[in-house]
Coordinates of C-alpha atoms and ligand atoms in Angstrom, one line a residue:
M1 CA 34.5 17.2 0.2
K2 CA 30.9 16.5 1.2
P3 CA 30.8 12.8 2.0
T4 CA 28.4 10.6 0.5
V5 CA 25.4 9.6 2.4
D6 CA 23.3 6.2 2.3
Y7 CA 20.1 7.9 3.7
S8 CA 18.4 4.2 3.8
L9 CA 17.6 4.5 7.5
Y10 CA 17.7 7.9 8.7
L11 CA 17.9 8.1 12.6
V12 CA 16.3 11.2 14.3
T13 CA 17.1 11.7 18.2
D14 CA 14.8 12.5 20.7
S15 CA 16.1 13.2 24.6
T16 CA 12.6 13.6 26.2
E17 CA 11.3 11.2 29.0
A18 CA 8.5 10.1 26.7
I19 CA 10.9 8.8 24.2
L20 CA 14.1 8.1 25.4
G21 CA 13.0 7.7 29.0
K22 CA 16.0 7.6 31.9
R23 CA 18.4 5.9 29.6
N24 CA 21.5 7.7 28.2
L25 CA 21.1 8.8 24.7
V26 CA 24.7 8.2 23.5
H27 CA 24.5 4.6 24.4
V28 CA 20.7 4.3 22.7
V29 CA 22.5 5.7 19.5
E30 CA 25.7 3.8 19.8
E31 CA 23.1 0.5 20.0
A32 CA 21.3 1.7 16.7
L33 CA 24.5 2.2 15.1
K34 CA 25.2 -1.7 15.5
G35 CA 21.6 -2.2 14.2
G36 CA 22.9 -0.4 10.8
V37 CA 21.4 3.0 11.0
T38 CA 23.0 4.7 8.4
V39 CA 22.3 8.8 9.3
V40 CA 22.3 10.3 12.6
Q41 CA 20.3 13.5 13.3
Y42 CA 20.6 15.0 17.0
R43 CA 17.8 16.7 17.7
D44 CA 17.5 18.3 21.0
K45 CA 15.1 21.3 21.4
K46 CA 15.7 21.7 25.1
S47 CA 19.2 21.6 26.3
D48 CA 21.6 24.5 26.4
T49 CA 24.2 25.0 24.1
G50 CA 27.1 23.9 26.3
A51 CA 25.2 20.5 26.8
L52 CA 24.2 20.4 23.2
I53 CA 27.8 20.5 22.2
S54 CA 29.3 18.1 24.8
T55 CA 26.6 15.5 23.4
A56 CA 27.0 16.3 19.9
K57 CA 30.7 15.6 20.1
A58 CA 30.2 12.5 22.0
L59 CA 27.5 11.1 19.3
H60 CA 30.0 12.2 16.7
E61 CA 32.6 10.0 18.2
K62 CA 30.5 7.1 17.9
C63 CA 29.3 8.0 14.5
L64 CA 32.7 8.3 13.3
Q65 CA 33.4 4.7 14.3
H66 CA 30.6 3.9 12.4
K67 CA 31.3 5.4 9.3
V68 CA 27.9 7.2 9.8
P69 CA 27.5 10.9 9.1
L70 CA 25.7 13.2 12.2
I71 CA 23.9 15.7 11.4
I72 CA 22.6 18.3 13.9
N73 CA 19.0 19.8 14.3
D74 CA 18.7 23.2 13.7
R75 CA 21.9 24.5 15.5
V76 CA 24.5 25.5 12.9
D77 CA 26.7 27.0 15.7
V78 CA 26.6 23.5 17.3
A79 CA 27.7 21.6 14.1
L80 CA 30.1 24.1 13.4
A81 CA 31.7 23.9 16.8
V82 CA 32.0 19.7 16.6
D83 CA 32.8 19.9 13.1
C84 CA 30.1 17.3 12.0
E85 CA 28.8 16.4 8.8
G86 CA 25.9 18.7 8.4
V87 CA 22.5 20.3 9.4
H88 CA 18.9 19.6 9.2
L89 CA 16.6 22.6 9.1
G90 CA 13.0 23.2 9.8
Q91 CA 10.8 25.6 7.8
D92 CA 11.3 28.1 11.1
D93 CA 15.1 28.0 11.4
M94 CA 17.6 29.6 9.2
S95 CA 17.2 29.2 5.5
V96 CA 19.1 26.7 3.5
F97 CA 20.4 29.6 1.5
E98 CA 22.0 31.2 4.8
A99 CA 23.1 27.9 6.0
R100 CA 25.0 27.4 3.2
K101 CA 27.2 30.7 3.4
I102 CA 28.1 29.9 6.8
L103 CA 28.6 26.2 6.3
G104 CA 30.2 26.1 2.9
S105 CA 29.8 23.3 0.0
T106 CA 31.4 20.6 2.0
K107 CA 28.7 19.9 4.8
I108 CA 25.3 18.4 4.3
I109 CA 22.0 20.6 4.7
G110 CA 19.0 18.6 4.9
A111 CA 15.4 20.8 4.5
T112 CA 12.1 19.5 6.2
V113 CA 9.2 20.1 3.6
S114 CA 5.9 19.4 3.5
T115 CA 4.6 20.6 0.4
I116 CA 5.6 21.2 -3.4
Q117 CA 6.6 24.8 -3.0
E118 CA 8.8 24.1 0.1
A119 CA 10.6 21.6 -1.4
K120 CA 11.1 23.7 -4.6
V121 CA 12.4 26.4 -2.6
A122 CA 14.8 24.0 -0.7
V123 CA 16.4 22.7 -3.9
E124 CA 16.8 25.9 -5.3
H125 CA 19.1 27.2 -2.1
G126 CA 20.9 23.9 -2.4
A127 CA 19.7 21.6 0.0
D128 CA 21.4 18.2 -0.2
Y129 CA 18.2 16.4 1.1
L130 CA 14.8 16.6 2.1
G131 CA 12.8 15.3 4.9
I132 CA 9.5 15.1 3.8
G133 CA 6.6 14.8 6.5
T134 CA 4.8 14.7 8.4
V135 CA 3.5 11.3 6.9
Y136 CA 1.3 9.9 10.0
A137 CA 0.4 11.5 12.8
T138 CA 2.7 10.9 15.7
D139 CA 3.0 11.6 19.4
T140 CA 6.8 12.3 18.9
K141 CA 6.1 15.7 17.4
K142 CA 2.7 17.4 17.9
N143 CA 3.2 20.8 16.2
T144 CA 3.5 19.4 12.8
K145 CA 2.0 21.3 10.2
D146 CA 0.6 18.9 7.7
I147 CA -0.2 15.3 7.8
I148 CA 0.6 14.4 4.2
G149 CA 0.3 10.6 4.0
V150 CA 1.7 8.6 1.8
Y151 CA 0.5 10.2 -1.3
G152 CA 1.5 13.7 -0.3
V153 CA 5.1 12.2 -0.5
R154 CA 4.4 10.8 -3.8
Q155 CA 3.0 14.3 -5.0
I156 CA 6.4 15.9 -3.9
L157 CA 8.7 13.0 -5.4
H158 CA 6.6 13.3 -8.8
H159 CA 7.3 16.9 -8.8
L160 CA 10.8 16.5 -8.0
S161 CA 10.7 14.1 -10.8
H162 CA 10.6 16.5 -13.5
N163 CA 14.1 18.5 -13.6
E164 CA 17.4 17.5 -13.2
K165 CA 18.6 19.4 -10.4
S166 CA 15.5 18.1 -8.3
F167 CA 15.7 14.4 -9.8
S168 CA 19.3 14.0 -8.1
I169 CA 18.2 15.5 -4.5
D170 CA 18.1 12.8 -1.9
T171 CA 14.5 12.0 0.0
V172 CA 13.6 10.9 3.4
C173 CA 10.4 10.7 4.9
I174 CA 9.2 11.0 8.3
G175 CA 6.6 10.9 10.7
G176 CA 4.8 7.4 12.5
I177 CA 7.1 5.4 10.2
N178 CA 7.7 1.6 12.1
A179 CA 7.6 -1.7 11.1
S180 CA 4.3 -2.1 10.5
N181 CA 4.4 0.5 7.7
I182 CA 7.7 1.0 6.7
Q183 CA 7.4 -1.5 3.9
R184 CA 4.2 0.0 2.5
V185 CA 5.7 3.4 2.5
H186 CA 8.3 2.3 0.6
Q187 CA 6.5 0.4 -1.9
Q188 CA 3.8 3.0 -2.2
T189 CA 6.4 5.8 -3.1
C190 CA 8.7 3.8 -5.2
A191 CA 9.0 4.3 -8.7
R192 CA 6.2 4.3 -11.4
P193 CA 5.4 5.5 -14.6
G194 CA 4.8 9.1 -14.5
Y195 CA 8.1 9.7 -12.4
S196 CA 10.6 7.7 -11.8
K197 CA 12.3 9.2 -8.2
Q198 CA 11.6 7.3 -5.2
L199 CA 12.8 7.8 -1.3
S200 CA 16.4 7.2 -0.5
G201 CA 15.4 6.1 2.8
V202 CA 13.2 6.7 5.8
A203 CA 13.7 8.8 8.9
V204 CA 12.2 7.7 12.6
V205 CA 12.6 8.5 16.1
S206 CA 10.4 6.1 18.4
A207 CA 10.7 3.2 16.4
I208 CA 14.3 3.1 17.4
I209 CA 14.8 5.5 20.3
A210 CA 11.8 4.3 22.3
S211 CA 12.5 0.6 21.5
A212 CA 13.7 -1.6 24.3
D213 CA 16.1 -3.1 22.2
P214 CA 17.2 -0.5 19.6
Q215 CA 19.8 -2.6 18.2
S216 CA 17.1 -5.0 16.9
A217 CA 14.7 -2.8 16.0
A218 CA 17.2 -0.7 13.4
Q219 CA 18.4 -4.1 12.2
H220 CA 14.7 -5.1 11.6
L221 CA 14.1 -1.9 9.8
I222 CA 16.8 -1.9 8.0
H223 CA 15.9 -5.1 6.5
L224 CA 12.2 -4.5 5.8
F225 CA 13.4 -1.4 4.0
K226 CA 15.7 -3.1 1.8
N227 CA 13.3 -5.8 0.9
S228 CA 10.5 -3.7 0.3
N229 CA 10.1 -3.0 -3.3
R230 CA 7.7 -5.5 -3.7
P231 CA 5.4 -7.0 -1.1
K232 CA 4.9 -10.5 -0.9
F233 CA 1.6 -10.5 -2.5
A234 CA 2.6 -8.1 -5.6
P235 CA 0.9 -9.5 -8.3
R236 CA 3.4 -11.3 -10.7
I237 CA 3.4 -11.1 -14.4
S238 CA 1.2 -13.6 -15.9
K239 CA 1.4 -15.5 -19.0
L240 CA -1.9 -17.3 -18.4
F241 CA -3.9 -15.8 -21.7
S242 CA -1.2 -16.9 -24.1
S243 CA -1.0 -20.5 -22.9
S244 CA -3.5 -23.3 -23.0
V245 CA -2.7 -24.3 -19.4
K246 CA -4.9 -21.5 -18.6
G247 CA -7.9 -23.7 -17.7
R248 CA -5.7 -26.3 -15.5
K249 CA -4.3 -23.2 -13.4
V250 CA -8.1 -21.9 -12.7
L251 CA -9.1 -25.5 -11.6
N252 CA -5.8 -25.6 -9.2
A253 CA -6.8 -22.4 -7.7
I254 CA -10.4 -23.8 -7.1
K255 CA -9.0 -26.7 -5.3
A256 CA -6.3 -25.0 -3.5
V257 CA -9.3 -23.2 -1.9
H258 CA -11.2 -26.2 -1.3
N259 CA -7.7 -27.9 0.3
S260 CA -6.6 -25.3 2.7
K261 CA -10.1 -23.5 3.5
P262 CA -8.4 -20.0 4.1
L263 CA -9.6 -17.6 6.5
T264 CA -11.6 -14.7 4.7
H265 CA -11.8 -11.8 7.4
N266 CA -14.7 -9.7 6.1
M267 CA -15.0 -6.1 7.3
T268 CA -18.0 -5.1 5.8
N269 CA -21.7 -3.7 6.1
L270 CA -24.6 -5.1 7.9
V271 CA -26.8 -6.1 4.9
V272 CA -24.3 -8.4 3.1
Q273 CA -22.8 -10.1 6.3
N274 CA -24.8 -13.3 6.0
F275 CA -25.1 -13.9 2.3
A276 CA -20.9 -12.9 2.1
A277 CA -20.2 -15.8 4.8
N278 CA -22.4 -17.9 2.8
V279 CA -20.9 -17.5 -0.1
A280 CA -17.3 -18.0 1.3
L281 CA -18.9 -21.3 2.8
C282 CA -19.8 -22.5 -0.3
M283 CA -16.6 -21.9 -2.3
G284 CA -14.9 -23.6 0.4
A285 CA -13.3 -21.0 2.8
S286 CA -13.9 -20.1 6.2
P287 CA -15.6 -16.9 6.7
I288 CA -15.1 -14.6 9.5
M289 CA -17.0 -11.5 10.2
S290 CA -15.4 -9.0 12.5
N291 CA -15.3 -5.4 12.3
N292 CA -13.0 -5.0 15.2
G293 CA -10.0 -4.0 14.1
S294 CA -8.4 -4.8 17.6
E295 CA -8.7 -8.6 16.8
A296 CA -6.7 -8.3 13.3
P297 CA -3.7 -8.8 14.6
D298 CA -4.6 -12.3 15.8
L299 CA -6.3 -12.9 12.6
A300 CA -3.9 -11.9 10.3
T301 CA -1.3 -14.3 11.5
L302 CA -3.8 -17.4 10.5
E303 CA -2.7 -17.0 6.5
G304 CA -6.2 -15.8 5.4
G305 CA -7.1 -12.4 3.7
L306 CA -8.6 -9.5 4.5
V307 CA -11.7 -7.4 2.6
V308 CA -12.3 -3.6 3.8
N309 CA -15.7 -3.0 2.4
M310 CA -16.0 0.9 2.6
G311 CA -19.6 0.5 2.9
T312 CA -19.8 2.0 6.4
S313 CA -17.3 4.9 6.5
T314 CA -17.8 6.2 9.8
P315 CA -14.9 7.9 11.5
D316 CA -14.6 4.8 13.9
A317 CA -15.1 2.4 11.1
L318 CA -12.3 4.1 9.3
L319 CA -9.8 3.3 12.6
Q320 CA -10.8 -0.1 12.7
Y321 CA -10.1 -0.5 8.9
R322 CA -6.7 1.1 9.2
R323 CA -5.8 -1.2 12.1
A324 CA -6.5 -4.4 10.4
I325 CA -4.9 -3.0 7.1
E326 CA -1.6 -2.4 9.1
A327 CA -1.8 -6.0 10.7
Y328 CA -2.3 -7.7 7.4
N329 CA 0.4 -5.7 5.4
A330 CA 2.6 -6.3 8.3
V331 CA 2.6 -9.9 7.9
G332 CA 2.2 -9.7 4.4
N333 CA -1.3 -11.3 3.8
P334 CA -3.4 -10.2 0.9
V335 CA -6.1 -7.1 1.3
V336 CA -8.7 -6.3 -1.0
L337 CA -10.3 -2.9 -0.7
D338 CA -14.2 -2.7 -2.2
P339 CA -14.5 1.2 -2.2
V340 CA -18.2 1.0 -2.0
G341 CA -19.9 4.3 -3.1
A342 CA -16.5 6.1 -3.2
G343 CA -17.2 9.0 -5.7
A344 CA -20.9 9.6 -4.3
T345 CA -20.3 12.1 -1.2
T346 CA -17.3 14.2 0.2
V347 CA -17.6 11.8 3.2
R348 CA -16.5 8.9 1.2
R349 CA -14.2 10.6 -1.2
D350 CA -12.5 11.2 2.1
A351 CA -12.6 7.9 3.4
L352 CA -11.2 6.5 0.4
K353 CA -7.8 9.1 0.6
Y354 CA -7.7 7.9 4.2
L355 CA -7.8 4.2 3.2
L356 CA -5.2 4.5 0.2
N357 CA -3.0 6.2 2.9
S358 CA -3.6 3.6 5.4
G359 CA -1.9 0.5 3.7
Y360 CA -1.1 -1.4 0.7
F361 CA -4.0 -3.4 -1.3
T362 CA -3.5 -6.4 -3.2
V363 CA -6.5 -6.2 -5.0
I364 CA -8.8 -2.8 -5.6
K365 CA -12.4 -3.8 -7.1
G366 CA -15.2 -1.4 -7.7
N367 CA -17.6 -0.6 -10.5
Q368 CA -16.8 2.0 -12.9
S369 CA -17.6 4.8 -11.1
E370 CA -15.9 3.3 -7.9
I371 CA -12.4 2.8 -9.9
L372 CA -12.5 6.5 -11.2
A373 CA -12.7 7.6 -8.2
V374 CA -9.8 5.3 -7.0
A375 CA -8.2 6.8 -10.0
K376 CA -8.7 10.5 -8.9
A377 CA -7.8 9.8 -5.4
A378 CA -4.7 8.1 -6.5
G379 CA -3.8 11.1 -8.9
L380 CA -3.4 8.9 -11.8
P381 CA -2.1 11.3 -14.5
D382 CA -3.9 12.0 -17.7
L383 CA -7.4 10.8 -16.3
S384 CA -9.2 13.1 -18.7
L385 CA -7.1 11.8 -21.5
I386 CA -8.1 8.0 -20.7
T387 CA -12.0 8.4 -20.4
A388 CA -12.3 11.2 -23.0
S389 CA -14.6 10.1 -25.7
D390 CA -12.5 10.3 -28.8
S391 CA -12.8 7.4 -31.3
S392 CA -16.1 6.3 -33.4
E393 CA -14.6 2.6 -32.3
S394 CA -15.3 3.5 -28.5
Q395 CA -18.9 5.2 -29.4
Q396 CA -19.8 2.1 -30.9
Q397 CA -18.7 -0.5 -28.2
R398 CA -20.3 1.6 -25.3
G399 CA -23.3 0.2 -23.9
V400 CA -22.4 -3.1 -25.3
D401 CA -19.6 -4.0 -22.8
S402 CA -20.3 -1.9 -19.8
Q403 CA -22.7 -0.1 -18.0
G404 CA -20.5 2.6 -17.4
S405 CA -19.8 5.1 -20.0
L406 CA -16.7 3.7 -21.0
S407 CA -16.0 1.9 -23.9
S408 CA -14.1 -1.5 -23.5
S409 CA -10.8 -0.2 -24.8
Q410 CA -10.8 2.9 -22.2
A411 CA -11.9 0.5 -19.7
L412 CA -8.8 -1.5 -20.6
N413 CA -6.6 1.5 -20.8
L414 CA -7.8 2.6 -17.4
V415 CA -7.5 -0.6 -15.4
S416 CA -4.1 -1.5 -16.6
K417 CA -2.8 2.3 -16.2
L418 CA -4.3 2.3 -12.4
A419 CA -2.8 -1.2 -11.8
K420 CA 0.6 0.0 -13.0
W421 CA 0.6 3.2 -11.1
E422 CA -0.8 1.9 -7.8
H423 CA 1.3 -1.3 -8.1
T424 CA -1.7 -3.4 -7.5
T425 CA -4.3 -5.4 -9.1
I426 CA -7.4 -3.5 -10.3
L427 CA -10.8 -4.9 -11.3
M428 CA -13.6 -3.0 -12.4
T429 CA -16.8 -4.9 -12.6
G430 CA -19.5 -4.6 -15.0
S431 CA -21.6 -6.5 -17.5
T432 CA -17.9 -7.1 -18.6
D433 CA -15.4 -7.2 -15.9
Y434 CA -11.8 -5.9 -16.7
L435 CA -8.9 -6.9 -14.7
S436 CA -5.2 -5.8 -14.7
D437 CA -2.2 -5.9 -12.5
G438 CA -0.4 -3.7 -14.6
T439 CA 1.2 -6.4 -16.8
S440 CA -1.5 -8.7 -17.9
T441 CA -5.0 -7.3 -18.7
V442 CA -8.2 -9.2 -19.3
A443 CA -12.0 -8.5 -20.2
I444 CA -14.5 -11.3 -18.5
K445 CA -17.9 -11.7 -20.0
N446 CA -18.9 -14.3 -17.4
G447 CA -22.0 -13.4 -14.8
H448 CA -25.7 -12.9 -15.4
A449 CA -28.0 -10.1 -15.1
Y450 CA -29.4 -11.6 -11.6
L451 CA -26.3 -10.6 -10.0
G452 CA -27.0 -6.9 -10.3
S453 CA -30.4 -7.8 -8.8
I454 CA -29.9 -8.8 -5.6
T455 CA -27.9 -7.2 -2.8
G456 CA -24.0 -7.6 -1.8
T457 CA -23.1 -9.9 -5.0
G458 CA -20.3 -7.0 -5.5
C459 CA -19.1 -7.0 -1.9
T460 CA -19.1 -10.9 -1.7
L461 CA -16.8 -11.1 -4.9
G462 CA -14.6 -8.9 -2.7
T463 CA -15.1 -12.1 0.0
A464 CA -14.3 -14.7 -2.6
I465 CA -11.4 -12.7 -3.9
S466 CA -9.5 -12.4 -0.5
A467 CA -10.4 -16.5 -0.2
Y468 CA -8.7 -17.4 -3.5
L469 CA -5.6 -14.8 -2.8
A470 CA -5.2 -16.5 0.7
A471 CA -5.3 -19.9 -0.7
S472 CA -2.8 -19.3 -3.7
N473 CA -0.1 -18.5 -1.2
S474 CA -1.1 -20.6 1.9
S475 CA 1.5 -23.1 3.4
A476 CA -1.4 -25.7 3.5
S477 CA -1.9 -25.7 0.0
P478 CA 0.5 -28.5 -2.1
E479 CA 3.1 -26.7 -4.5
E480 CA 1.5 -28.0 -7.4
L481 CA -1.9 -26.1 -6.5
K482 CA -0.3 -22.9 -6.2
V483 CA -1.0 -20.3 -8.7
D484 CA 0.1 -16.6 -9.1
S485 CA -1.9 -14.0 -7.7
F486 CA -3.7 -12.6 -10.7
T487 CA -4.6 -16.0 -11.9
A488 CA -6.1 -16.5 -8.2
V489 CA -8.2 -13.1 -8.8
L490 CA -9.2 -14.5 -11.9
A491 CA -10.4 -18.1 -10.9
A492 CA -12.0 -16.3 -7.9
I493 CA -14.6 -14.5 -10.8
L494 CA -14.9 -17.3 -13.0
H495 CA -15.8 -19.6 -10.1
F496 CA -18.3 -16.7 -9.1
E497 CA -19.5 -15.8 -12.3
I498 CA -20.0 -19.0 -14.0
A499 CA -21.6 -20.1 -10.9
A500 CA -23.9 -17.0 -11.5
E501 CA -24.8 -18.2 -15.3
D502 CA -25.5 -21.9 -13.9
A503 CA -27.8 -21.0 -11.0
A504 CA -29.8 -18.7 -13.5
Q505 CA -30.3 -21.7 -16.0
K506 CA -32.0 -23.9 -13.3
A507 CA -35.7 -24.9 -13.8
S508 CA -36.7 -23.9 -10.3
V509 CA -35.1 -20.3 -10.7
E510 CA -37.9 -17.8 -11.7
G511 CA -36.1 -14.6 -10.8
P512 CA -33.4 -13.0 -8.5
G513 CA -35.3 -14.3 -5.1
T514 CA -34.8 -17.6 -5.9
F515 CA -31.8 -17.2 -7.7
V516 CA -30.0 -16.3 -4.5
P517 CA -30.1 -20.2 -3.2
A518 CA -29.6 -21.5 -6.5
F519 CA -26.5 -19.6 -6.8
L520 CA -25.1 -21.1 -3.6
D521 CA -25.6 -24.5 -4.8
S522 CA -24.0 -23.5 -8.0
L523 CA -20.8 -22.3 -6.1
Y524 CA -20.7 -25.2 -4.1
K525 CA -21.5 -27.6 -7.0
I526 CA -18.7 -26.0 -9.1
R527 CA -16.2 -26.7 -6.2
M528 CA -17.2 -30.3 -5.8
D529 CA -17.1 -30.8 -9.7
V530 CA -13.9 -29.6 -9.8
V531 CA -12.4 -31.3 -6.6
E532 CA -13.7 -34.7 -7.7
E533 CA -12.7 -34.2 -11.3
R534 CA -16.3 -34.5 -12.6
L535 CA -15.9 -31.3 -14.9
D536 CA -15.6 -31.8 -19.0
Q537 CA -12.4 -30.8 -20.3
G538 CA -13.8 -28.2 -22.3
W539 CA -14.8 -26.1 -19.1
L540 CA -13.3 -22.6 -19.1
D541 CA -11.4 -23.1 -22.1
Q542 CA -13.7 -21.0 -24.4
Ligands
3NM1 N1 9.9 15.9 12.2 P1 8.2 9.1 14.9 S1 7.9 14.3 12.5 C1 11.3 15.1 14.3 O1 6.9 16.0 10.2 C2 9.9 14.6 13.4 O2 9.1 17.3 9.9 C3 8.4 15.6 11.5 O3 8.8 10.9 14.7 C4 8.3 16.4 10.3 O4 9.5 8.4 14.1 C5 9.0 14.1 13.3 O5 8.8 8.8 16.1 C6 8.9 13.1 14.5 O6 6.8 9.3 14.5 C7 8.5 11.6 14.0
MG2 MG1 13.7 23.1 13.6

């Protein structure tokens, strides 16, 4: 009988000095088994057959004690000699089909795949599981064929969802997985509309073998994997718009920012730095403008929020963004992505893909063309159906509700589908803003045309959102002021856009130039009016 396998944390060994050091492999694996790894693959590209067999036997003994299967990389003969549970075959090794003939039906056979085509073949040949990779570039294996990222993994899972045989195959992904990214890898590949297949587990080498304490490393990874279906900041269902408490919740969110003075960490372009910092201060947040990813791990511990503004997408900037995103993801603090000009050039389209692969975003905000670029980069199914102009109703609404080419019903449909698909909150800005967490979707008609006449308002709205998200979950905020993340985003938009309306009304405002200081004043005034309860009850209640 073929054993049933729990693939949650799949350990692949490495005996090279760079990873194992001078330690004893069997001892390191034993520690990892105590920490809870659920499968072990013995992978050794250098040793002679005799040594392979004797190490494999020693490993098998330890694995049996922990009731964990042992798989041998590449060497069908070694697997037969030690009578362990199976083999793992790369694309250059014996084919799954040949190996099955030799090993029979009771052994586990796994295959490395990096494309849909390879996955198809492995399934047809009767593989029991697929090792999908390489997810991220890794020092452990230099000669990997392709770095496919989380989106590459998703495409393969998506394909496997489509028929019964491939749906039931187990899958792990491999390449550069460690504690800082295991949750987002799982979260970004978990079941979603359009496909319902998810990873059975993740495979790691260095995160355990190179660790000074393999037992704790394994324990920590398995804990993170099992607790990663929803990241800490995943949007929750909001009943906001079906209840009369909506105004009060928004006011609480405004107070929470005032009380907790959350850090908003901006990685943004030179043009908006000063303005964004002033907007943050007037709203009650503490801005830090730092494009240096190396200080993000320290800043991420301060219960703040990060905004990544893709305005500058040089290769170095992208590396810095990725570092910072990883640091915030690792502690579960919010990250807002502003994919500035994402659809405009090939460089930006590539940068967007790179960033979407770099981590989990709590909110993605952009104008219509940017959100469409995100939908394309994320592979949202049926995008052309969503954006096709088909009904006369949509033709009529065009131009009234948005500056883009989508009707309001198309816009609502797009943001809600994309939010569901990406498991995140999507804000599409325009003269009407469309906000969705995949469950609640709203259109917001506040704001003023002057916001479109001065530079950086879109970017600074990202700043505001990060501060509101941070405050909504800050330990410095009293329980009664805490709101769900959807409400926090909504409150940020309303505070921002109602301030713009208020500023535009001021007698001293003659145009976009004088609007800027008036806008800062209004942001501040609204906050203080809310905090000091001077606001009339009808505010926000339309
Ligand atoms: N196979 P780490 S990547 C053994 O892509 C292996 O097929 C890969 O090591 C593949 O967890 C890889 O240290 C090495 O990044 C993974
Ligand atoms: Mg191989």
